[in-house]
mmCIF file of C-alpha atoms in Angstrom:
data_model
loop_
_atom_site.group_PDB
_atom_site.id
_atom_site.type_symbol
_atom_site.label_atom_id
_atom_site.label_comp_id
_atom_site.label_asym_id
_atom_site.label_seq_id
_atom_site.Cartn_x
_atom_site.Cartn_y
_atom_site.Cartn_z
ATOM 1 C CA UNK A 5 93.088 96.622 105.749
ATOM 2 C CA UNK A 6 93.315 95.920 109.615
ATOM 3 C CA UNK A 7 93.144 92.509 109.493
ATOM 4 C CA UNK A 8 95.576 92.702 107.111
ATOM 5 C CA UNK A 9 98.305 94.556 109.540
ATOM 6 C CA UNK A 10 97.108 93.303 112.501
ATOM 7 C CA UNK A 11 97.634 89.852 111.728
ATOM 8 C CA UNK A 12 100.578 90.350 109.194
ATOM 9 C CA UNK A 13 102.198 91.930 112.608
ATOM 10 C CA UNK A 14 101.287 88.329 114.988
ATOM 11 C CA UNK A 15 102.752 86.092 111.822
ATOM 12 C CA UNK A 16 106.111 87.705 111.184
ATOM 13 C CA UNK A 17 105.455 90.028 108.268
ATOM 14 C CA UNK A 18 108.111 92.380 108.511
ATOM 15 C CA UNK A 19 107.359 95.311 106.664
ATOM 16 C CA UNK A 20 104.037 96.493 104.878
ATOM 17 C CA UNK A 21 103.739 98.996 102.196
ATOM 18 C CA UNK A 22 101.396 100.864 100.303
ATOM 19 C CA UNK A 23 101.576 103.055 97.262
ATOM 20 C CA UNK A 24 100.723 106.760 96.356
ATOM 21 C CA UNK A 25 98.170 106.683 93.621
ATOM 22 C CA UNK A 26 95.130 108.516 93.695
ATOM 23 C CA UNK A 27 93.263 105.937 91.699
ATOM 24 C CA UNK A 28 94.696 103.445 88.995
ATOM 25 C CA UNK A 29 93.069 101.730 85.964
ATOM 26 C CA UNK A 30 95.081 100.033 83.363
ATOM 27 C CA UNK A 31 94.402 99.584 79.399
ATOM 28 C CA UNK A 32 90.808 98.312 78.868
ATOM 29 C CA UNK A 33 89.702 98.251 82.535
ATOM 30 C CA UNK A 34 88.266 100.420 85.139
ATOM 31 C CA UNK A 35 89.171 102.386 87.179
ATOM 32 C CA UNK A 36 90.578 100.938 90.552
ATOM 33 C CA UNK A 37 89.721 103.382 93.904
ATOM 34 C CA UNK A 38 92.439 103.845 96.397
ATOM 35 C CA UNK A 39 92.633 105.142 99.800
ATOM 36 C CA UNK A 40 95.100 108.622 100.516
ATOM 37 C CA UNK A 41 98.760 106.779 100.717
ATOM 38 C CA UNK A 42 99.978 109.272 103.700
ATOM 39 C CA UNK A 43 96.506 109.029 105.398
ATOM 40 C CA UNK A 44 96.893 105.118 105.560
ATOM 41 C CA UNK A 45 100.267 104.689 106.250
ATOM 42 C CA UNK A 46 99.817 107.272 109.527
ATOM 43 C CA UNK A 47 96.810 104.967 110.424
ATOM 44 C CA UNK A 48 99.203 102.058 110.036
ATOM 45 C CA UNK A 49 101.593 103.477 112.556
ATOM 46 C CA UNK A 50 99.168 103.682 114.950
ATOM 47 C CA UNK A 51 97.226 100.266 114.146
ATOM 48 C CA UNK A 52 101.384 98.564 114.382
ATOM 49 C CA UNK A 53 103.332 98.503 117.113
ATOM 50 C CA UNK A 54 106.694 96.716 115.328
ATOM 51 C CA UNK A 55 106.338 95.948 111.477
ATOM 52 C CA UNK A 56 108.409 98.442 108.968
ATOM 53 C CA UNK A 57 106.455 100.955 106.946
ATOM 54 C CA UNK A 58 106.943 103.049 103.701
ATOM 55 C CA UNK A 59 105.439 103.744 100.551
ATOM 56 C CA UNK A 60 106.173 102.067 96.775
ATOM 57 C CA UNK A 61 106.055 104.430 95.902
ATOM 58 C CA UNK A 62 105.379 108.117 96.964
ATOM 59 C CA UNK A 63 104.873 110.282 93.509
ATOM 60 C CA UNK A 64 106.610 113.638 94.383
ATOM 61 C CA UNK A 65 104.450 115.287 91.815
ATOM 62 C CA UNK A 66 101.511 115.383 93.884
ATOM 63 C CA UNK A 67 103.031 117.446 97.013
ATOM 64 C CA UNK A 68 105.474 120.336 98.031
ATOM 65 C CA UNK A 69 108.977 118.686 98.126
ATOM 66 C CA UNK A 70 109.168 120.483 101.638
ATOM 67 C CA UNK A 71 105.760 119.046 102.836
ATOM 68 C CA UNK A 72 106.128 115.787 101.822
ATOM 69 C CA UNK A 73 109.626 115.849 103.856
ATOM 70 C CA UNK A 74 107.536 117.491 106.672
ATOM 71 C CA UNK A 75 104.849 114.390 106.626
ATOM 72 C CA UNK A 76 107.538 111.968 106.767
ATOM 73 C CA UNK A 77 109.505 112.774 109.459
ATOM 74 C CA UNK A 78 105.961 113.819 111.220
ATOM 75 C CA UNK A 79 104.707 109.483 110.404
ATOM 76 C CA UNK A 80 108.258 108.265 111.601
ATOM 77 C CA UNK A 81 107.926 109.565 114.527
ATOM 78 C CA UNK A 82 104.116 108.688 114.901
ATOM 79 C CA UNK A 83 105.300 105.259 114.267
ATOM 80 C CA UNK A 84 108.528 105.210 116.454
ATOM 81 C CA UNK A 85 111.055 105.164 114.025
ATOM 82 C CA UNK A 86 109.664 102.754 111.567
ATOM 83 C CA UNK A 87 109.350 104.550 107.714
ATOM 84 C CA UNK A 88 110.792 104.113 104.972
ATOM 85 C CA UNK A 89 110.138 107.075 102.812
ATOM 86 C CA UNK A 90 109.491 105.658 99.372
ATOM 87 C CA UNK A 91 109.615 107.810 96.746
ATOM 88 C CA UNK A 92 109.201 108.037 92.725
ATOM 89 C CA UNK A 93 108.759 109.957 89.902
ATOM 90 C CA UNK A 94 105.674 109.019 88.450
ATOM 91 C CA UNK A 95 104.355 107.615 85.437
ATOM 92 C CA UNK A 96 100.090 107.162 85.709
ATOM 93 C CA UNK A 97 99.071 109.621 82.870
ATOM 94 C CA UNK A 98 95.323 109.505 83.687
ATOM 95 C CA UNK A 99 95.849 110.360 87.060
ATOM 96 C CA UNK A 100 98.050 112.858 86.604
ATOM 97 C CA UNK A 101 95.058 114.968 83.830
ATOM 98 C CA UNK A 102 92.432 114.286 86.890
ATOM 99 C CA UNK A 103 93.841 115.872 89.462
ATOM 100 C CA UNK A 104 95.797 118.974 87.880
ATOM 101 C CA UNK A 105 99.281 117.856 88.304
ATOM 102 C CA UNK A 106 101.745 118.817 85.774
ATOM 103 C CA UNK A 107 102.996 116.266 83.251
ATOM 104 C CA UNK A 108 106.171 117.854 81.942
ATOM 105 C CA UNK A 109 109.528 117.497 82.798
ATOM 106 C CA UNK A 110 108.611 114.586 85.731
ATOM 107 C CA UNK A 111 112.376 113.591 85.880
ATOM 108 C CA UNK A 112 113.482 117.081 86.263
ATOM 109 C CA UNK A 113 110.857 117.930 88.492
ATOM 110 C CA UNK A 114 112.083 114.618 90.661
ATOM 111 C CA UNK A 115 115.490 116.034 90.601
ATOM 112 C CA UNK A 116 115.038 118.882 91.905
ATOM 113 C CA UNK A 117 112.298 117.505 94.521
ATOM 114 C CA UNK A 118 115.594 115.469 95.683
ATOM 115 C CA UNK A 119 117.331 118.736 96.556
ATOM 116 C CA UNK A 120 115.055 119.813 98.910
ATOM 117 C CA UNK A 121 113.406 116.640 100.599
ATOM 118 C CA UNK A 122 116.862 114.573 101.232
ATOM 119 C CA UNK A 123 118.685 117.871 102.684
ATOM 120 C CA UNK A 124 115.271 118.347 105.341
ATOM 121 C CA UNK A 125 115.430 114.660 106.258
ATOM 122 C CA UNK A 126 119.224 115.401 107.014
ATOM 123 C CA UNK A 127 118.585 117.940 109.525
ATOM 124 C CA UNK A 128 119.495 121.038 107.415
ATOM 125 C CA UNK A 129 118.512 124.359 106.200
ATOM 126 C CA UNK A 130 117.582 124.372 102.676
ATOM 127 C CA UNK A 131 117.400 127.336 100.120
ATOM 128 C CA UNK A 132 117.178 126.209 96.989
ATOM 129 C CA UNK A 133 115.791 128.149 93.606
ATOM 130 C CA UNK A 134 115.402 125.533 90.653
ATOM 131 C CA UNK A 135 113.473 125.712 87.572
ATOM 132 C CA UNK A 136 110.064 124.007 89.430
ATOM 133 C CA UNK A 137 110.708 124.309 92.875
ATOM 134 C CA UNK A 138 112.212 126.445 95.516
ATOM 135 C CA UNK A 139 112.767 126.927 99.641
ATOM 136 C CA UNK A 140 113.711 129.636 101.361
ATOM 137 C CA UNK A 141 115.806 128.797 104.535
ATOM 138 C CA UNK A 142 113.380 125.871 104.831
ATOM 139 C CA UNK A 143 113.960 123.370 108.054
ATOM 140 C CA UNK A 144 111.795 120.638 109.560
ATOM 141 C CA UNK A 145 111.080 121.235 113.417
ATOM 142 C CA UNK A 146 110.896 118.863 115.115
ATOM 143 C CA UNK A 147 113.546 117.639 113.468
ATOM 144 C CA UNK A 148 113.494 114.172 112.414
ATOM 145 C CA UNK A 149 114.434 111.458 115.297
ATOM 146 C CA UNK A 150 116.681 109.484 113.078
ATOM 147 C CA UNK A 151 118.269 109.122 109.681
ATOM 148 C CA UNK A 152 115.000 108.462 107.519
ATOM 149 C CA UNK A 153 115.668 105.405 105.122
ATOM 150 C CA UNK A 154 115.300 106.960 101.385
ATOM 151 C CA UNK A 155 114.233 104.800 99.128
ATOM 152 C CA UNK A 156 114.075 105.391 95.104
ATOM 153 C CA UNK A 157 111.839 102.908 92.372
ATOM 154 C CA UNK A 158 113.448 103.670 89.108
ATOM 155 C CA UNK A 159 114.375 101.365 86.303
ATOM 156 C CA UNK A 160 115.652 103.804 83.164
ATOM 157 C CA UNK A 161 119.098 105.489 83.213
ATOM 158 C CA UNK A 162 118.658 108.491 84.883
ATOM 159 C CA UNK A 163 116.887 107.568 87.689
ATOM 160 C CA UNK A 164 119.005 104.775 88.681
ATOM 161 C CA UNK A 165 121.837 107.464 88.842
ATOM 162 C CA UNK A 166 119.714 109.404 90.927
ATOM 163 C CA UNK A 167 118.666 107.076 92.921
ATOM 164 C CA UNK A 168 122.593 105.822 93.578
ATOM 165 C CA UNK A 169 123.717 109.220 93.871
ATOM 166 C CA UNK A 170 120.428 109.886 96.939
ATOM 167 C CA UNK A 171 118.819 107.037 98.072
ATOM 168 C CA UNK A 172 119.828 104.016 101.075
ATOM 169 C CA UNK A 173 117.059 101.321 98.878
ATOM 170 C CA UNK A 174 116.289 100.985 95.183
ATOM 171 C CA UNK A 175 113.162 98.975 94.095
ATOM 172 C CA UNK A 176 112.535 97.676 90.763
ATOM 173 C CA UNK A 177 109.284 95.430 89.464
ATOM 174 C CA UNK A 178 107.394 93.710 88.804
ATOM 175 C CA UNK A 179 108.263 90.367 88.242
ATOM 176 C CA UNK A 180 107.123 86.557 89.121
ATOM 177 C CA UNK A 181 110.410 84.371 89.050
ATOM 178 C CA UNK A 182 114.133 85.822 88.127
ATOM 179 C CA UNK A 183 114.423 87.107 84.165
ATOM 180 C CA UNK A 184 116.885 87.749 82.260
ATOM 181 C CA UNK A 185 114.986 91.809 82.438
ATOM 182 C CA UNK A 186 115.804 91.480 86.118
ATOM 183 C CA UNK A 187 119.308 90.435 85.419
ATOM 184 C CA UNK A 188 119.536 93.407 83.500
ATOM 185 C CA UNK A 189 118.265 95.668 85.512
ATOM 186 C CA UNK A 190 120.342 94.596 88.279
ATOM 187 C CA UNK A 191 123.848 95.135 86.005
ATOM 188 C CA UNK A 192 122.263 98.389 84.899
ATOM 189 C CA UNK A 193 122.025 99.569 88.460
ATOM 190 C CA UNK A 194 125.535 97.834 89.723
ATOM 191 C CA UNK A 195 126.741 100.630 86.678
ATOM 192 C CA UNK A 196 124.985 103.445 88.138
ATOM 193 C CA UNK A 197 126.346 102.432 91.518
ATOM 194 C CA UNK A 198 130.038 102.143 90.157
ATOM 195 C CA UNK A 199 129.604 106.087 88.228
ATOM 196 C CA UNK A 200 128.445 107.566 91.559
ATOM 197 C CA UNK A 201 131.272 106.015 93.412
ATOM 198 C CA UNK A 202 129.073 104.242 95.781
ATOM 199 C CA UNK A 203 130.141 100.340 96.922
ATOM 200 C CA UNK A 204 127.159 97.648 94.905
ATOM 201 C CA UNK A 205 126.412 96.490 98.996
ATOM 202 C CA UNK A 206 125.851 100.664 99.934
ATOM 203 C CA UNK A 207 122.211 100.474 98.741
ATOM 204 C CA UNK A 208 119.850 98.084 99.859
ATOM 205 C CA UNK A 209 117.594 96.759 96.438
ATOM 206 C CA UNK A 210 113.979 95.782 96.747
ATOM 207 C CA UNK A 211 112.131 93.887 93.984
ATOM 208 C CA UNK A 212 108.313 94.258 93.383
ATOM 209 C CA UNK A 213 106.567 90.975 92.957
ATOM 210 C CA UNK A 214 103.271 89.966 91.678
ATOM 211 C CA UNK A 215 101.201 87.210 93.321
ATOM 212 C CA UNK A 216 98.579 86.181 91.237
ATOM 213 C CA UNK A 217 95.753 84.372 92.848
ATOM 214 C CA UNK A 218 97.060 85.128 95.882
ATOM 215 C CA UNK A 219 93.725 84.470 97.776
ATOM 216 C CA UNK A 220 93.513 80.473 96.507
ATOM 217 C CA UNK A 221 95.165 77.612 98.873
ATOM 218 C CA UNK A 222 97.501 77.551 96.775
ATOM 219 C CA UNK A 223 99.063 80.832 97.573
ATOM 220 C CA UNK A 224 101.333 79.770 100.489
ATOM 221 C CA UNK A 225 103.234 77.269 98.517
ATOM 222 C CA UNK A 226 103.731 78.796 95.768
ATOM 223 C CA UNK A 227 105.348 82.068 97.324
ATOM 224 C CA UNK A 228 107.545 79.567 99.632
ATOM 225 C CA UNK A 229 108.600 78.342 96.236
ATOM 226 C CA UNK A 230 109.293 81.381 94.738
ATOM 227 C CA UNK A 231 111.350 82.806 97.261
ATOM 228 C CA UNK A 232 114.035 80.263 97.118
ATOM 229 C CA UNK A 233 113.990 80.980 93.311
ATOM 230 C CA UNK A 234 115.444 84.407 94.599
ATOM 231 C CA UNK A 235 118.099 82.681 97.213
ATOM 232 C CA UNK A 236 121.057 83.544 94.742
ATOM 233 C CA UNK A 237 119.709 86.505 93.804
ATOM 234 C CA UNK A 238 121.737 89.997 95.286
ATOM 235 C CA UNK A 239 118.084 91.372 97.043
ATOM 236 C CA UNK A 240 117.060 92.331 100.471
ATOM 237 C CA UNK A 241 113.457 92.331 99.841
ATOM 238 C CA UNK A 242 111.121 90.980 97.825
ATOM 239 C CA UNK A 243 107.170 92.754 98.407
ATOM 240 C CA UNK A 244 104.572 91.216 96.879
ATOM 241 C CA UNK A 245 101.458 92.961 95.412
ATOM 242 C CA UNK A 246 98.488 90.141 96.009
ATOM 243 C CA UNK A 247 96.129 89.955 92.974
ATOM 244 C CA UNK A 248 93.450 88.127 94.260
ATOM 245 C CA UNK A 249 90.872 85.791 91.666
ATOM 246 C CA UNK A 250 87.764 86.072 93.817
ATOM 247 C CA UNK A 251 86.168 89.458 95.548
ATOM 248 C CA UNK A 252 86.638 89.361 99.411
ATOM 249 C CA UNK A 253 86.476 91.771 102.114
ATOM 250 C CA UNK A 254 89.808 93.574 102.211
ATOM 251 C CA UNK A 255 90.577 91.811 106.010
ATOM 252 C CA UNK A 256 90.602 88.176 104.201
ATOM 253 C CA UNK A 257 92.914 89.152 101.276
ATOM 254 C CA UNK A 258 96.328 88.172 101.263
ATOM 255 C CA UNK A 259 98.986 85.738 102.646
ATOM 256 C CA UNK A 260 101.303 87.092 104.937
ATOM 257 C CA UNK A 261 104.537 85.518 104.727
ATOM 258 C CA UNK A 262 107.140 86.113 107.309
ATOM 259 C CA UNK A 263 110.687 87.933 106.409
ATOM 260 C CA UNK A 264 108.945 89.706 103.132
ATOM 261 C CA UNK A 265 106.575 92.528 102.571
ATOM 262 C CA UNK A 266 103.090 92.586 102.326
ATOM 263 C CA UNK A 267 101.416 95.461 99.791
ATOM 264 C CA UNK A 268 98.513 97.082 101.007
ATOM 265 C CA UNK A 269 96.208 99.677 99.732
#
């Protein structure tokens, strides 16, 4: 994981994420262990001295809406002003039955999560009473440094309005070379944009990419390829998630490639 941002930082990477799972498996395999998301990202800040950081995302299930807005502004200014505050509804079942968290209502619960976290970031006093969550004259002191970057993963309907009506960045994924999905998603979001007013260039759109084999020789290459594949594409960012073929200590995974995001975990 250090070698990772230490040398991603000397090569150019720009930005390096993480995400907020407490574990993951997927159909037929087992589970896969992850590290705490806020615990390695404030680690990050201190083992960085000039890469971006942020979360892909941050499930707002798992925390007090006010706490989690606490911890970020608390890791941006750890890091000197360099989070992006990644956030998401979830979605990982399993995960959610291990560890207690409710699994009703997640898009309502987001919602409402929304009220409270983006109002704190903003420098105001919140008192809200909704259905899941509620503050009472709630403020963050300190108070953050700087406008926090918000940004929202989301690909059905309702959560790209929400994310167009709240967020500065929008990620979508995962994907390999342009689809016609990713077209669509793209004009779905443009729509969303358009029906909360907000200009297509207001919100700054990130797309998820998956890098299989990305410990081979090979791996350079083929992301240098893929990349201009995206030239005409309206994107800012494109982070990768490296699936590696072999087992290696977690310093030797990866490429980093400069201008583009590398995940970590």
């Amino acid at each position: 994981m250090w070698g990772v941002a230490g040398r991603g930082g000397r090569n150019g990477v720009e930005a390096l994420w993480g995400y907020g799972h407490m574990y993951y498996n997927g159909a037929g395999t087992e589970r896969r262990g992850l590290h705490e998301a806020w615990s390695v990202l404030t680690a990050l800040a201190v083992a960085t001295e000039k890469v971006e950081l942020g979360q892909l995302v941050m499930c707002t299930s798992f925390r007090p809406p006010a706490v989690l807005a606490k911890m970020a502004v608390t890791t941006d200014q750890i890091s000197g002003g360099r989070l992006t505050l990644g956030l998401g509804a979830g979605w990982h079942d399993q995960e959610y039955r291990a560890f207690g968290f409710p699994l009703d209502h997640r898009v309502s619960r987001f919602e409402e999560a929304l009220q409270i976290i983006v109002p704190l970031l903003r420098g105001e006093t919140v008192t809200f009473e909704g259905r899941f969550y509620t503050a009472n004259e709630a403020v963050l002191l300190p108070q953050a440094d700087r406008r926090i970057p918000i940004l929202i993963a989301g690909n059905r309907p309702r959560m790209l309005r929400l994310t167009a009506r709240w967020a500065d960045a929008w990620n979508t994924a995962w994907f390999w070379e342009p689809n016609q999905k990713l077209h669509d998603r793209l004009a779905a979001f443009d729509t969303a944009l358009a029906e909360e007013g907000r200009e297509v260039t207001s919100v700054r759109r990130t797309i998820g990419i998956e890098v299989p084999e990305a410990d081979q020789a090979s791996a350079t290459q083929r992301l240098k390829d893929l990349f201009a594949t995206y030239a005409a594409i309206p994107v800012e960012d494109l982070p990768p998630v490296l699936l590696t073929r072999t087992v290696a200590p977690p310093d030797r995974r990866g490429v980093p490639t400069p201008r583009y995001a590398a995940t970590t975990s």
